[in-house]
Coordinates of C-alpha atoms and ligand atoms in Angstrom, one line a residue:
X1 CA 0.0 0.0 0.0
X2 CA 1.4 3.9 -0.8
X3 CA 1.4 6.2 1.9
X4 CA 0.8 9.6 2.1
X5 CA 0.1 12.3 4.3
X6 CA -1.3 15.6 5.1
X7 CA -1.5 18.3 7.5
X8 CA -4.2 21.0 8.0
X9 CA -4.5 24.0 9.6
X10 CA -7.8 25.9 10.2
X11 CA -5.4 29.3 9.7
X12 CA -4.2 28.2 6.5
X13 CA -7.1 30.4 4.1
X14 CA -6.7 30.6 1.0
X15 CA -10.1 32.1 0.4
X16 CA -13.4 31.8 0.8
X17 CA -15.8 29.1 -0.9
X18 CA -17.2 30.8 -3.7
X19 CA -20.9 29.4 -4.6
X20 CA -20.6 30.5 -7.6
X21 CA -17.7 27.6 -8.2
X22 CA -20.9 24.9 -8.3
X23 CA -22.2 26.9 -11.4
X24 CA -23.0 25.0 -14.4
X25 CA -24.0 26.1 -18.2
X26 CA -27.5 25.8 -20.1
X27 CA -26.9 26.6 -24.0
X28 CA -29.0 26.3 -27.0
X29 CA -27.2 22.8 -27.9
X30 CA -28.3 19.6 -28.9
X31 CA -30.9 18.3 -26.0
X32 CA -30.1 20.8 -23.4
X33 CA -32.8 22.6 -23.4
X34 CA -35.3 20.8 -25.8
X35 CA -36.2 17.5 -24.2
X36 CA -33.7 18.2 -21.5
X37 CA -35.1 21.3 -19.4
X38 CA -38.1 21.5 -21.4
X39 CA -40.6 18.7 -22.5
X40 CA -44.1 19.6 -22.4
X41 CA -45.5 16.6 -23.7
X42 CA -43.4 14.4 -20.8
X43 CA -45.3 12.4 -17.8
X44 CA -43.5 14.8 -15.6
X45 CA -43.6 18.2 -17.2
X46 CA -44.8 21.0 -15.4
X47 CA -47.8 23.8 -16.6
X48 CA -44.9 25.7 -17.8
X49 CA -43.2 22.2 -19.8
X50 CA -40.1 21.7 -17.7
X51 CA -39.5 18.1 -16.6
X52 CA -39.4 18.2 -13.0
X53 CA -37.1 15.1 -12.7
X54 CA -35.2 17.5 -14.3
X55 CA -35.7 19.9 -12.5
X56 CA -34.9 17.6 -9.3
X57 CA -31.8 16.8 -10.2
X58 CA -30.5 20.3 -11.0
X59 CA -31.7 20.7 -6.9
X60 CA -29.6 17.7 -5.7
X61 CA -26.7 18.7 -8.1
X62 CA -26.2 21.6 -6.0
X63 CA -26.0 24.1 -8.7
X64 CA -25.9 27.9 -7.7
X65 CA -25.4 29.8 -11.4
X66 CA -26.3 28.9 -14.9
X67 CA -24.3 30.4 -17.7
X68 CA -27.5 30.8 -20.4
X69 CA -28.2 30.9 -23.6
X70 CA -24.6 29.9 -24.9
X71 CA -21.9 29.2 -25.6
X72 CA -20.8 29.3 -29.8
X73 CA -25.2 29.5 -30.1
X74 CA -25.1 33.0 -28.7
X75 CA -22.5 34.4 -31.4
X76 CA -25.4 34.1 -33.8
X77 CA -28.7 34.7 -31.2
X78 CA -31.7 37.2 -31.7
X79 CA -32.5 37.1 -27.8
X80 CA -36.1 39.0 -29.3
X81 CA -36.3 36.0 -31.5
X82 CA -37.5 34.1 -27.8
X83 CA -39.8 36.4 -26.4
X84 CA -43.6 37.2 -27.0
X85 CA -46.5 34.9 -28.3
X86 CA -44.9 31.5 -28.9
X87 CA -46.8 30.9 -31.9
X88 CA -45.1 34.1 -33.5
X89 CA -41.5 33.2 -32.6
X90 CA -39.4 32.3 -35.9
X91 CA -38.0 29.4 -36.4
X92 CA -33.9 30.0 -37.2
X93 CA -31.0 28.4 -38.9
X94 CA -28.6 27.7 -36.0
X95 CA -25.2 27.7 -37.3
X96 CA -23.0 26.7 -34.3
X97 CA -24.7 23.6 -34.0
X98 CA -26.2 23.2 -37.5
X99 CA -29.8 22.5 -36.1
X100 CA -33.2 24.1 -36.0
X101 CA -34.0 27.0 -33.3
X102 CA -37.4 27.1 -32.7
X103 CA -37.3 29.9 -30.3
X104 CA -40.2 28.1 -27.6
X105 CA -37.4 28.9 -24.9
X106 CA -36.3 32.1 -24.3
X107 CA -35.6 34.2 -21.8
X108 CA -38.6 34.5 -20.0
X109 CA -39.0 31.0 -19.8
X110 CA -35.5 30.4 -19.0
X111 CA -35.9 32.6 -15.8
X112 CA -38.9 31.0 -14.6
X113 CA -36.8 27.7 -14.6
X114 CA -33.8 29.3 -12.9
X115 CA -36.6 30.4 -9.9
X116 CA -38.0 27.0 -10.0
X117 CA -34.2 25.7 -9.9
X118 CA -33.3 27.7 -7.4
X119 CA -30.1 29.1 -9.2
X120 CA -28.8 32.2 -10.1
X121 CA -29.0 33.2 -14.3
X122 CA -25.1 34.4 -15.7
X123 CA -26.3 35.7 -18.9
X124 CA -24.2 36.0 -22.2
X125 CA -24.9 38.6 -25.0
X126 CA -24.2 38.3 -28.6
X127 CA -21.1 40.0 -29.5
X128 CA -20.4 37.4 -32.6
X129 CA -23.0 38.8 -35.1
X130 CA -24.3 41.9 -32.9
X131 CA -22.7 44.6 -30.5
X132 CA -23.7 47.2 -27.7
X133 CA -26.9 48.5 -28.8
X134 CA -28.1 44.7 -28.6
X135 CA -26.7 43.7 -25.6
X136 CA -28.5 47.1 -23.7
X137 CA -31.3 45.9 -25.6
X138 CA -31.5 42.8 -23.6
X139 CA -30.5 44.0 -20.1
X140 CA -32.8 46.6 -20.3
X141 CA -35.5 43.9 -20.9
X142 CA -34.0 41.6 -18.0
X143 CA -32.9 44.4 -15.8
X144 CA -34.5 47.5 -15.9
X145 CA -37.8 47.4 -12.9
X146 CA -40.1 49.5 -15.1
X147 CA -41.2 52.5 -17.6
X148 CA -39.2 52.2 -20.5
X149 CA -40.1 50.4 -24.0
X150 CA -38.3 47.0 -23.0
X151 CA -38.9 47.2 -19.6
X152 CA -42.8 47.7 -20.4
X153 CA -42.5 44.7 -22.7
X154 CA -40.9 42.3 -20.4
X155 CA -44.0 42.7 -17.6
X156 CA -46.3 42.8 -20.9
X157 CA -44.6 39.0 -21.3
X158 CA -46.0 37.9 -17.6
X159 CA -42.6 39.6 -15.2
X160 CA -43.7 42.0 -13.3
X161 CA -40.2 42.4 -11.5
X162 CA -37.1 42.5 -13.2
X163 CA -34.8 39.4 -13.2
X164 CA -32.0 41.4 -11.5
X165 CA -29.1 39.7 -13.5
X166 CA -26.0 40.0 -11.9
X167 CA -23.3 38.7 -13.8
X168 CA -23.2 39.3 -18.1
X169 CA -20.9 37.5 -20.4
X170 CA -19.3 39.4 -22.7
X171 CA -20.1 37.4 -26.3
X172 CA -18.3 33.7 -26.1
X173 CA -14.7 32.6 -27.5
X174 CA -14.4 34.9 -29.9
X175 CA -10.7 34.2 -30.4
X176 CA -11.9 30.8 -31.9
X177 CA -12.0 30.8 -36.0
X178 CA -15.3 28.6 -35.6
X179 CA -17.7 31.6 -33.8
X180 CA -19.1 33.4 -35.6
X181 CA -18.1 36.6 -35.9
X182 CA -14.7 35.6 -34.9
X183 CA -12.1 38.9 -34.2
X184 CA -9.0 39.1 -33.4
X185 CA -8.1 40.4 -29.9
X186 CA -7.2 44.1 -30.7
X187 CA -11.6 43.9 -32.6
X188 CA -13.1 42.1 -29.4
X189 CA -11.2 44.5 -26.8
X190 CA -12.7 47.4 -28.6
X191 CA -16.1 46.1 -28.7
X192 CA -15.7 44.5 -25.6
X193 CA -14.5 48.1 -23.8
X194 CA -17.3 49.5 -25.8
X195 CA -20.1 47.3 -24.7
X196 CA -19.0 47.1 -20.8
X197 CA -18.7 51.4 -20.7
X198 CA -22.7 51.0 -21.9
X199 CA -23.7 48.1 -19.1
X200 CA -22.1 50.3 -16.7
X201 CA -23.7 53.5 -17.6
X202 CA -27.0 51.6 -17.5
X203 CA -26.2 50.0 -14.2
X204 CA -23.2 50.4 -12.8
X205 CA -23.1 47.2 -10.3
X206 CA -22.8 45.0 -12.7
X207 CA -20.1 41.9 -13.0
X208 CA -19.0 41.9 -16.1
X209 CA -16.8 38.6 -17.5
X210 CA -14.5 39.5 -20.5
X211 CA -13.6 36.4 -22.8
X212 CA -10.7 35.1 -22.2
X213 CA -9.3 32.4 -24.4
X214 CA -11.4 29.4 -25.4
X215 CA -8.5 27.1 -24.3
X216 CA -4.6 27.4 -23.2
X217 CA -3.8 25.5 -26.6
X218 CA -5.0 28.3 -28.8
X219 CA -2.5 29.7 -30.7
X220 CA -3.0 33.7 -29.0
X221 CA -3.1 32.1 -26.1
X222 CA -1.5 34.7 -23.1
X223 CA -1.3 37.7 -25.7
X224 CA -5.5 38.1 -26.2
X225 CA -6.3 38.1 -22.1
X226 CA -3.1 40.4 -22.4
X227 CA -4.7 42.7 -25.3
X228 CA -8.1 42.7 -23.7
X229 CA -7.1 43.2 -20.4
X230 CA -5.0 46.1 -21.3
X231 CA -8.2 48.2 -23.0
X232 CA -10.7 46.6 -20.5
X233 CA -9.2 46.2 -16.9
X234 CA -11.1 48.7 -15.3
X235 CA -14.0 48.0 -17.0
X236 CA -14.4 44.3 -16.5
X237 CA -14.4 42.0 -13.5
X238 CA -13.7 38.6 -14.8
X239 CA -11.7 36.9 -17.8
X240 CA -13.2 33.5 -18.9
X241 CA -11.4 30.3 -19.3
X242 CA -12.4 27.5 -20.7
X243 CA -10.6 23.9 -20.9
X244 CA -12.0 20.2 -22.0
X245 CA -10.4 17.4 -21.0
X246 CA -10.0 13.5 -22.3
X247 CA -8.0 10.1 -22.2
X248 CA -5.9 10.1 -25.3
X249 CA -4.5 7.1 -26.4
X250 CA -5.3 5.1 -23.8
X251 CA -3.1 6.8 -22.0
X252 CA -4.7 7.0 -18.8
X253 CA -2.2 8.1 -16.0
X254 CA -2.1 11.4 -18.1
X255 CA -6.0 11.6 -18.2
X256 CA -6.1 11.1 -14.3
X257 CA -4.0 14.4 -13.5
X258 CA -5.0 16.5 -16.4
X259 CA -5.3 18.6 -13.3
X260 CA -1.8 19.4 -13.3
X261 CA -2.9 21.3 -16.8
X262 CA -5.8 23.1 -15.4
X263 CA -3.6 24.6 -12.1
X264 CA -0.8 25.6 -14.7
X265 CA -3.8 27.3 -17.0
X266 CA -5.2 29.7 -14.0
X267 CA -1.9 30.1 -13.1
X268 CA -0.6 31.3 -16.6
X269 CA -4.1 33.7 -16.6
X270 CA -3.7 35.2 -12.9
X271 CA 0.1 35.8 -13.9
X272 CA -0.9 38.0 -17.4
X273 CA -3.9 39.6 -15.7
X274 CA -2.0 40.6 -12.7
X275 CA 1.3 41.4 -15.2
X276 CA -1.8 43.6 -17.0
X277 CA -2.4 45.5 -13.8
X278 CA 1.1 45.8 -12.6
X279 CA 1.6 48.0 -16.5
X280 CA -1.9 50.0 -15.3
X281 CA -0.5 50.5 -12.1
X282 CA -3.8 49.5 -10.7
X283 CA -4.5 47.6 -7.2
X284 CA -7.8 46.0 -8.7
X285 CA -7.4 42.4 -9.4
X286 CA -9.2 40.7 -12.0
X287 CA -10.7 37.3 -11.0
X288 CA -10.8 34.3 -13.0
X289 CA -14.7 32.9 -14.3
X290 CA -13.9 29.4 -15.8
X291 CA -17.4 29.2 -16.8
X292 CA -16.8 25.9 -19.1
X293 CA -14.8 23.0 -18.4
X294 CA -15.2 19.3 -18.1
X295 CA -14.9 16.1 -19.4
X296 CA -15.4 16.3 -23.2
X297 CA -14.2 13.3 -25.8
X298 CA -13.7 16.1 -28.4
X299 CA -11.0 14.3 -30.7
X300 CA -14.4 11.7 -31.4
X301 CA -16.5 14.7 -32.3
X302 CA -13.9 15.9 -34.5
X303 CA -14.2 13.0 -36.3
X304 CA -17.9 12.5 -36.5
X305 CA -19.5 12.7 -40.1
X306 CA -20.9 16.5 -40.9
X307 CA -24.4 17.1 -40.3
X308 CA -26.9 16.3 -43.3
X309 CA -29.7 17.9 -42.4
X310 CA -31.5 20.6 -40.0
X311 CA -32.9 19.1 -36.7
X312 CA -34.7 20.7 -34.0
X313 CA -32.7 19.4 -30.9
X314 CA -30.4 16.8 -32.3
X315 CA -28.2 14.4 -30.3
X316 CA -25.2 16.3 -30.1
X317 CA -22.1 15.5 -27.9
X318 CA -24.4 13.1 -25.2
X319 CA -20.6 11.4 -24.1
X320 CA -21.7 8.6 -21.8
X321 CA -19.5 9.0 -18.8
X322 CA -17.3 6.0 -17.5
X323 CA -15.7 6.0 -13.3
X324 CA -12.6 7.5 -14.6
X325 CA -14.2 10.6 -15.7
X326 CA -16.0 10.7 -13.0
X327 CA -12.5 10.8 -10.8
X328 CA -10.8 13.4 -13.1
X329 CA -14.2 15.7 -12.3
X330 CA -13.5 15.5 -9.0
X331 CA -10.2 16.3 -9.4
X332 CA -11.4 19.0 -11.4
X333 CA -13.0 20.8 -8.8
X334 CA -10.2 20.2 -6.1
X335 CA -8.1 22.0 -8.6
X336 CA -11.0 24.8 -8.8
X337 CA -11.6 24.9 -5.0
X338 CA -7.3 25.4 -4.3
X339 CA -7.6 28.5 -6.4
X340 CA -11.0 30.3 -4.6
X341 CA -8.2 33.1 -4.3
X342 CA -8.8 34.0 -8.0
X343 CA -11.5 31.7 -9.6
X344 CA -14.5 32.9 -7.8
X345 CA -17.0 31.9 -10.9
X346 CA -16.8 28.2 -12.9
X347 CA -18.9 26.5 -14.8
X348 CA -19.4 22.7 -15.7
X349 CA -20.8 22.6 -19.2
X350 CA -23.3 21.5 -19.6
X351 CA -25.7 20.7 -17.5
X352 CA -28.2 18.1 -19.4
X353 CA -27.9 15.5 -22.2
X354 CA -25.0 17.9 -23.7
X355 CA -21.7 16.3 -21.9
X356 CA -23.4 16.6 -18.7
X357 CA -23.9 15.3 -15.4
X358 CA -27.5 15.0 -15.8
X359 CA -29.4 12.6 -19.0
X360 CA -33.0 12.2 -20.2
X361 CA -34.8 10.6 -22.6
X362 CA -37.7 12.0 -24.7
X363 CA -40.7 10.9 -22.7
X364 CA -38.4 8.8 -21.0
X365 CA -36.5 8.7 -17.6
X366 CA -33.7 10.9 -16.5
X367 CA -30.5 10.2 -14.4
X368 CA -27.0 10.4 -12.8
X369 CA -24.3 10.2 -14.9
X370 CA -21.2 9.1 -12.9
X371 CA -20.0 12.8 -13.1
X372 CA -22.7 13.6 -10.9
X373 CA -21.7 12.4 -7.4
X374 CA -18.6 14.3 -7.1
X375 CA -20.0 17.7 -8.6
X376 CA -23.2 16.9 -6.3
X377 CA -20.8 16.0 -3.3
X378 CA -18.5 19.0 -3.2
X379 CA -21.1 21.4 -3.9
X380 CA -22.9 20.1 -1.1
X381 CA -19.5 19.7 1.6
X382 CA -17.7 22.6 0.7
X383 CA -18.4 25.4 2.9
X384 CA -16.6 28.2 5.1
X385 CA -13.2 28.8 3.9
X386 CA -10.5 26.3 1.6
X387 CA -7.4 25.3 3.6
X388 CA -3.9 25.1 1.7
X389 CA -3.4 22.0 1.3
X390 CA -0.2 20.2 0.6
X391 CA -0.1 16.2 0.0
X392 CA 3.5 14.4 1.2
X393 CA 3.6 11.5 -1.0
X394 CA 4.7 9.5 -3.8
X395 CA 4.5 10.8 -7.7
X396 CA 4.4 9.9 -11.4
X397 CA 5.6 10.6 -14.4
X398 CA 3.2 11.5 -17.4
X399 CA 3.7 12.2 -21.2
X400 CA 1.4 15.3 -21.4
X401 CA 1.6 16.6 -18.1
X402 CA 4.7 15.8 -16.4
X403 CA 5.5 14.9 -13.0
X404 CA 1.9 14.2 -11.0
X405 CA 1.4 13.7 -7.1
X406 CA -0.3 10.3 -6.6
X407 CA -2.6 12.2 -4.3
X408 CA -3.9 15.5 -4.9
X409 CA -6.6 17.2 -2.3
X410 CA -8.0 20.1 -0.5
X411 CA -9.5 21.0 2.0
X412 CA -12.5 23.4 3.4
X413 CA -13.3 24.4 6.8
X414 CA -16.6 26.0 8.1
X415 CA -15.7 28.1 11.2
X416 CA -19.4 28.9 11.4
X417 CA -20.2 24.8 11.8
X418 CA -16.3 23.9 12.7
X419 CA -17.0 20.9 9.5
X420 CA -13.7 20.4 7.9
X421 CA -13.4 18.3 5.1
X422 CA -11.1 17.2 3.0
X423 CA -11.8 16.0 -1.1
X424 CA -8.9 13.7 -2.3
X425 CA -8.3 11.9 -5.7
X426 CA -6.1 8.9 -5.6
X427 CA -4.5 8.3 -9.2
X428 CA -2.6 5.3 -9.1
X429 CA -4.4 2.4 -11.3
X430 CA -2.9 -0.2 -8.7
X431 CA -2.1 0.5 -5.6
X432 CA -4.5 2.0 -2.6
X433 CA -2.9 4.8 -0.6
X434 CA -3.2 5.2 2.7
X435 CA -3.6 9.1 3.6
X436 CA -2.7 10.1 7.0
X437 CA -4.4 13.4 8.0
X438 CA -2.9 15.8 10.6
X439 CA -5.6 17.4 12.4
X440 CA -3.7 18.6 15.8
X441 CA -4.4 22.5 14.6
X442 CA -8.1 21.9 15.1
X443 CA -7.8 21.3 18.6
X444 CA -9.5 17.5 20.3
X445 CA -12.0 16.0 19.4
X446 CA -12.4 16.5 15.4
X447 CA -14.0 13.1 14.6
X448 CA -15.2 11.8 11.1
X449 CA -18.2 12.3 10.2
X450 CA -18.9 10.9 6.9
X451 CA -17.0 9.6 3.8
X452 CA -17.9 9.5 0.4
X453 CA -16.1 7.3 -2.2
X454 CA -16.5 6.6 -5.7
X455 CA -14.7 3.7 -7.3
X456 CA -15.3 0.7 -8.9
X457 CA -13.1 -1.9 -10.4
X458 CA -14.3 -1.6 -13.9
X459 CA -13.2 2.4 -14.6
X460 CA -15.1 1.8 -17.9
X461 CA -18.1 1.2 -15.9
X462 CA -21.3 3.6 -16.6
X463 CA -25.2 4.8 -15.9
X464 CA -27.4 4.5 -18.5
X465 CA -31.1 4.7 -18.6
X466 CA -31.5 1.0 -17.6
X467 CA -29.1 0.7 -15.1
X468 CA -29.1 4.3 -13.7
X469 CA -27.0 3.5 -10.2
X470 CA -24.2 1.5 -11.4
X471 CA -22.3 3.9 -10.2
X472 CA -22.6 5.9 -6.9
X473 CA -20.9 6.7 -3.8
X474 CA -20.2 4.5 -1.5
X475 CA -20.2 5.3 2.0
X476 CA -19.1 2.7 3.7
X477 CA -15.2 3.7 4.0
X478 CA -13.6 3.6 7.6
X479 CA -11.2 6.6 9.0
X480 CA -9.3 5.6 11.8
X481 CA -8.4 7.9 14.2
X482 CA -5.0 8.2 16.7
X483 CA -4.8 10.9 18.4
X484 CA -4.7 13.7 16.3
X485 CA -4.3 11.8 13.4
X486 CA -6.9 10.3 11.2
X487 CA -6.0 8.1 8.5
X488 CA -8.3 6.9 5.5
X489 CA -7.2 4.5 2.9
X490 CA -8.2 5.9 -0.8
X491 CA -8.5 3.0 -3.3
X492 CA -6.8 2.8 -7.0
X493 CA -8.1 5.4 -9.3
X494 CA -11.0 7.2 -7.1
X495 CA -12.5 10.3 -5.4
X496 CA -13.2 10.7 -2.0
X497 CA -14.5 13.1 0.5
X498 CA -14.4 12.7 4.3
X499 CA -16.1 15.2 7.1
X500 CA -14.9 15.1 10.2
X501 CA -16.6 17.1 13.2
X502 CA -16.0 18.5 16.5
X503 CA -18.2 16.7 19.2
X504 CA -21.0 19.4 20.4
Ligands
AHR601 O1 -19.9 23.4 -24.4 C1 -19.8 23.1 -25.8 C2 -19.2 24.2 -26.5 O2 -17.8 24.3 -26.2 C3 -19.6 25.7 -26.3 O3 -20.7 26.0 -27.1 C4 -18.5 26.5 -26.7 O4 -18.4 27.7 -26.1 C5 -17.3 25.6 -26.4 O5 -16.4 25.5 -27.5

């Protein structure tokens, strides 16, 4: 068995839990909305069409934002093309996606889900094929209470109160040849300074997310967040990152700590941001939304056939997820939680049917993919404050992502609750670990209070509609305690979380 160990300290903050790190991403894709969200003619729809199984799941998923409508779909959107009488909406050419908008979703709709979801909307405007005019055109519909032309409309449209968006996305990957409207970074810092000056005069509170780049492989990579950030650091909170992640080549040991790549990608991004501000002289520091990332076997949609023919809500990207992916999610998030200094917004994308956690059937059932339990687990355990968190132990080599820690984890403590828990991924593919946990700084008596493991022998193991559980959490795993030290033993290739608590 490998051993490894770790030590933490209630005084070691690195930041405070952001909610907004459980976020996850509804776009105009595929199934995500049609006959994900929204199915009127399902057994379990709602009077508004939304599938409440659905809607269910989004609860016990934990989810506390949703980045709406898109996504590469919002770089061509009419937002007006989704409001009004449904039976006058048109019915679009959807390039992104090559598929069929029929416009029964829109916003309105969309925010009556988010209240029934309990979760808070991030919206993105168009700056693809439209600019500023359109994007005050549609927070003036969403955000302004009352008396002016768009305003008037929206409560005309059944809302009464304004939805009180918070946080806007400025336009989506616009440094990637396939959006349309694609620019260059010298174009979309323009129009991106330009739009943000005209949010601001309409409502100056506003959190504003700048694109950063669509993915730390892009060629511009480092240089556009640099270009953008230079014309739009005072007038932007966030840049956006966005990374994907999949087993090449069978080449699992990579897979397992492609979180090695995503630390190294905020870190590259906080470094030219802050390298930005240091050339402004400015004190402000922008913080990091990674409002996509996941699991995604890209390299197979690459090589699908083209599309033929114009759907409404085609099966697009539904990657069935295996115990491996599930791991590397978790790991995921460790890496997101360790950087709560900086990444205060993320999003999983997507959130149904689309590589998501969550999958339905047309008139069928829905259910847990294996991605689930660890997003649903750490949105649920992490609270208070993350710990540093450094893991003594062995390492590996890798060919994509050099030399890995067998263990990686982190830690969060609640001061308000004194919960602390810790979230650890083993990666070996053989070997257990047993993980020694140094708990003298929080005093006697911290005592486990829970574990949660996921991990199977078959890693290619997977939920599907008729066997929906095959994989879940098991919480059966033993922490022994001596003294101040608690040890847990994680097994080959798997996620766990353990809660210890203070006696009352
Ligand atoms: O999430 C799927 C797609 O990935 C999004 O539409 C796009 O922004 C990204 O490239």
């Amino acid at each position: 068995m490998l051993k490894a160990h770790v030590t933490l300290d209630p005084a070691a903050v690195v930041a405070p839990v952001s909610r907004r790190l459980f976020g996850t991403f509804v776009e105009h894709m595929g199934r995500c909305v049609y006959t994900g969200i929204y199915e009127p003619g399902h057994p379990l729809a709602d009077e508004d069409g939304f599938r409440t199984d659905v809607l269910a799941l989004t609860r016990e998923l934990g989810v506390t934002t949703v980045r709406y409508p898109g996504g590469n779909f919002v770089s061509g959107y009419r937002w007006e093309d989704g409001i009004g009488p449904r039976e006058q909406r048109p019915r679009r050419r959807e390039l992104a996606w090559h598929s069929i908008e029929t416009n029964e979703i829109g916003i309105d709709e969309f925010a009556r889900w988010a209240a029934k979801a309990d979760v808070e909307i991030m919206y993105a405007v168009n700056l693809g094929t439209r600019g500023v005019q359109e994007a005050l055109d549609v927070h003036e519909y969403c955000n302004q209470p009352a008396g002016t032309t768009l305003a008037d409309l929206r409560r005309a449209n059944g809302a009464e109160r304004p939805y009180g968006i918070a946080m806007w996305c400025l336009g989506n990957e616009l440094d990637g040849p396939w959006q349309l409207g694609h620019k260059n970074a010298a174009e979309y810092a323009r129009l991106t300074a330009e739009t943000a000056r005209a949010l601001r005069a309409a409502e100056p509170g506003l959190q504003l997310v700048a694109c950063g780049s669509s993915g730390s492989t892009m060629p511009t990579f480092g240089s556009w967040e640099s270009t953008v950030l230079e014309e739009t650091y005072d007038l932007v909170d966030y840049i956006s990152c966005h990374a994907y992640y999949e087993e090449y080549d069978g080449d699992l040991g990579s897979f397992l700590a492609c979180a090695n790549d995503m630390d190294h990608f905020i870190d590259s991004v906080v470094a030219t941001a802050d390298s930005v501000g240091a050339r402004l002289r400015s004190r402000k520091k922008i913080q990091l939304s990674f409002d996509e990332w996941n699991v995604w076997y890209l390299s197979r949609f690459q090589g699908g056939p083209p599309p033929t023919e114009w759907q409404v809500a085609p099966r697009v990207i539904e990657d069935e997820y295996n115990v491996a992916d599930a791991v590397v999610v978790g790991n995921l998030l460790i890496a997101l939680l360790r950087h709560s200094d900086r990444v205060t917004a993320a999003c999983q994308a997507q959130l149904v049917n689309v590589i998501a956690p969550i999958r339905t059937e047309p008139g069928g059932p829905a259910w847990r993919q294996t991605i689930f339990h660890p997003f649903a687990r750490t949105a649920a355990l992490a609270r208070g404050d993350v710990l540093r968190t450094a893991v003594d132990g062995p390492s590996y080599e890798t060919e994509r992502y050099g030399t890995a820690a067998t263990v990686d984890a982190v830690a969060t403590h609640d001061p308000a609750t004194g919960d602390l828990v810790l979230f650890a991924v083993n990666r070996d593919r053989a070997e257990p670990v047993e993980l020694a946990v140094g708990l003298r700084a929080f005093g006697a008596g911290a005592r486990p209070a829970g574990t949660w493991t996921l991990a199977d022998d078959d890693l290619l193991a997977t939920n599907t509609a008729d066997s929906p559980d095959r994989v879940t959490l098991d919480t059966s795993g033993t922490v022994t305690v001596d003294g101040d030290t608690a040890t847990v033993v994680l097994p080959p290739v798997s996620w766990t979380a353990v809660r210890f608590r203070k006696p009352s």
